[in-house]
Coordinates of C-alpha atoms in Angstrom, one line a residue:
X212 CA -6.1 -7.4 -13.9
X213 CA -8.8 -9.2 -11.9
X214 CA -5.7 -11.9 -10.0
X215 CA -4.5 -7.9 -8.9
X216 CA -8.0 -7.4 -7.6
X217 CA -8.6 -10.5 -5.8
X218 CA -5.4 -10.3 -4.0
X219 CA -6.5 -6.7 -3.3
X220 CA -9.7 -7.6 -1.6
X221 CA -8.6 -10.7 0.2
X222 CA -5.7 -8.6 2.0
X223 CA -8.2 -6.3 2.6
X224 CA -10.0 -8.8 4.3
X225 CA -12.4 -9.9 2.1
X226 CA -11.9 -14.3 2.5
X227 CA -15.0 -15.5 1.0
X228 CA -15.9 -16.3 -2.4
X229 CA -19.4 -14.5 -2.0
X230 CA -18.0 -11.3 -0.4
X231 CA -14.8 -11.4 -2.9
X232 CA -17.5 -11.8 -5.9
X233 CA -19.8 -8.9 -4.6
X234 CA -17.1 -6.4 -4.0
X235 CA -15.6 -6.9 -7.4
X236 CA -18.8 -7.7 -9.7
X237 CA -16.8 -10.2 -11.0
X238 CA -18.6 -13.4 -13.0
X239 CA -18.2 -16.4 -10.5
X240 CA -16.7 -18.5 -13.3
X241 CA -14.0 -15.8 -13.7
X242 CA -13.2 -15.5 -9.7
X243 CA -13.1 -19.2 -9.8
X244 CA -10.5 -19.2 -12.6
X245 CA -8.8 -16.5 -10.5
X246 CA -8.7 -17.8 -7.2
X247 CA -7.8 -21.5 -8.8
X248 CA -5.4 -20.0 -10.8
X249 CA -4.1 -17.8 -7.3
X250 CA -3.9 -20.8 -5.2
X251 CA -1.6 -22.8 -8.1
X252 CA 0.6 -20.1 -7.9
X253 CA 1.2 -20.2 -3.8
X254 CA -0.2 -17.1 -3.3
X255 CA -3.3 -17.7 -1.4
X256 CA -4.5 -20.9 0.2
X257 CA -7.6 -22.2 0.8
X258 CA -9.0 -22.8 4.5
X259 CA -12.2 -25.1 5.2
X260 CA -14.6 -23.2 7.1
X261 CA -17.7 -25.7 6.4
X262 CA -18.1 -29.5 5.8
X263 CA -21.5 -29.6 4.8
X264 CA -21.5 -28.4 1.8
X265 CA -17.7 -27.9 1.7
X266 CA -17.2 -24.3 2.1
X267 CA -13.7 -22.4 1.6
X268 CA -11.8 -19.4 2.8
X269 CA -9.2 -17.8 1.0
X270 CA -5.9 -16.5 2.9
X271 CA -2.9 -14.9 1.3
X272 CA 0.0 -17.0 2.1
X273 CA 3.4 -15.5 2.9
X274 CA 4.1 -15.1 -0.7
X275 CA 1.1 -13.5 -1.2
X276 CA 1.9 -11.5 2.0
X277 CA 4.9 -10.7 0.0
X278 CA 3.0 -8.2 -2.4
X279 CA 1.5 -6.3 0.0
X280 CA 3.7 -2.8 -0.8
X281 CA 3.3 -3.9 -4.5
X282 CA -1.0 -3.7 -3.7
X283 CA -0.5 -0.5 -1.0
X284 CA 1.7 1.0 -4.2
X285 CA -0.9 0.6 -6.7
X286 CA -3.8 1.6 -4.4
X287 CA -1.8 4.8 -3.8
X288 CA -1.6 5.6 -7.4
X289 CA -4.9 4.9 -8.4
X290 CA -5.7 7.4 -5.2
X291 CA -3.8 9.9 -6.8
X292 CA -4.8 9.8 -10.3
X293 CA -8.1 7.8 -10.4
X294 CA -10.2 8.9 -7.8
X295 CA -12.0 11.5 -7.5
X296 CA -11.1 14.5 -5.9
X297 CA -11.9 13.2 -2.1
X298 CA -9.5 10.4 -2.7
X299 CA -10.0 6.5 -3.0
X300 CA -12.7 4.3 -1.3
X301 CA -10.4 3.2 1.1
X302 CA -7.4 4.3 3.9
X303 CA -5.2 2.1 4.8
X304 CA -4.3 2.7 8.7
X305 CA -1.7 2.0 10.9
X306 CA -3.5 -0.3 14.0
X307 CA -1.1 0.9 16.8
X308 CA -1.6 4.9 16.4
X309 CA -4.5 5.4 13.5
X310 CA -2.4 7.1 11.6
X311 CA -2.5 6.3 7.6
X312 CA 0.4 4.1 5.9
X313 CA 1.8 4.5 2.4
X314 CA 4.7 2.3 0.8
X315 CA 7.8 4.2 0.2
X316 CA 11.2 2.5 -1.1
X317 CA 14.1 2.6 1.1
X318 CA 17.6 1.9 0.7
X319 CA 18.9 -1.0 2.7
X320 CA 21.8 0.2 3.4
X321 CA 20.8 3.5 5.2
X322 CA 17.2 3.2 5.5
X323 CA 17.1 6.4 3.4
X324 CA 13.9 7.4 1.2
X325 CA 14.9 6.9 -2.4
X326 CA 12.8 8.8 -5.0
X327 CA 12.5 7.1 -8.2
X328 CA 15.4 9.5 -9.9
X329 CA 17.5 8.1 -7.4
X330 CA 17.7 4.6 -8.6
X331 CA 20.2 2.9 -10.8
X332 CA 19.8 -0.8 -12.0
X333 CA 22.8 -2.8 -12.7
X334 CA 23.7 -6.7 -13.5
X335 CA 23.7 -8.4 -10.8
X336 CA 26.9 -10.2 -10.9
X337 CA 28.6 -6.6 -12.0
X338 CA 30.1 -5.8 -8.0

């Protein structure tokens, strides 16, 4: 749950390990697991910011880019059913018109909405 988290906060924004640590409450021997563990995985990278004492940013790399309507999904259902009744602590807006985003699933064919009762899974190899 706390990987989940981390990615959370750093696409949020969130690039240090201090900032990171003091939005989550997280033990800094657990974020350091996390954020090793993150990095092994080609999810985030670590930038240099500092050479005296070696100081590191964390960035999400396109992989980690990759989750973003995986994290926008989750946040949308912890929205719904976790916070309280003025919503979650943050909203997630669109930069060119302010407007708020959600993730929805769309067909790729048609570029149609597809609600969850309207998906079938199949083999792959089955066409």
């Amino acid at each position: 749950m706390w990987s989940i988290l981390v990615l959370r906060d750093v696409f949020l924004g969130a690039h240090r390990f201090d900032l990171v640590q003091e939005h989550l409450g997280i033990a800094r021997n657990v974020l350091a697991a996390r954020l090793k563990r993150l990095v092994e995985h080609g999810l985030v990278e670590k930038r240099q910011y500092q050479a005296r004492p070696p100081r590191f940013e964390y960035h999400l790399t396109r992989k980690g880019l990759d989750l973003q309507p995986v994290l926008i999904g989750l946040m949308q259902w912890g929205d719904r059913y976790v916070a309280d009744a003025d919503g979650g602590p943050v909203v997630l807006e669109h930069r060119a018109c302010g407007h708020p985003v959600r993730a929805v699933t769309l067909c790729e064919a048609c570029d149609e909405p597809v609600s969850p009762r309207q998906i079938t899974a199949r083999p792959r190899d089955s066409r």
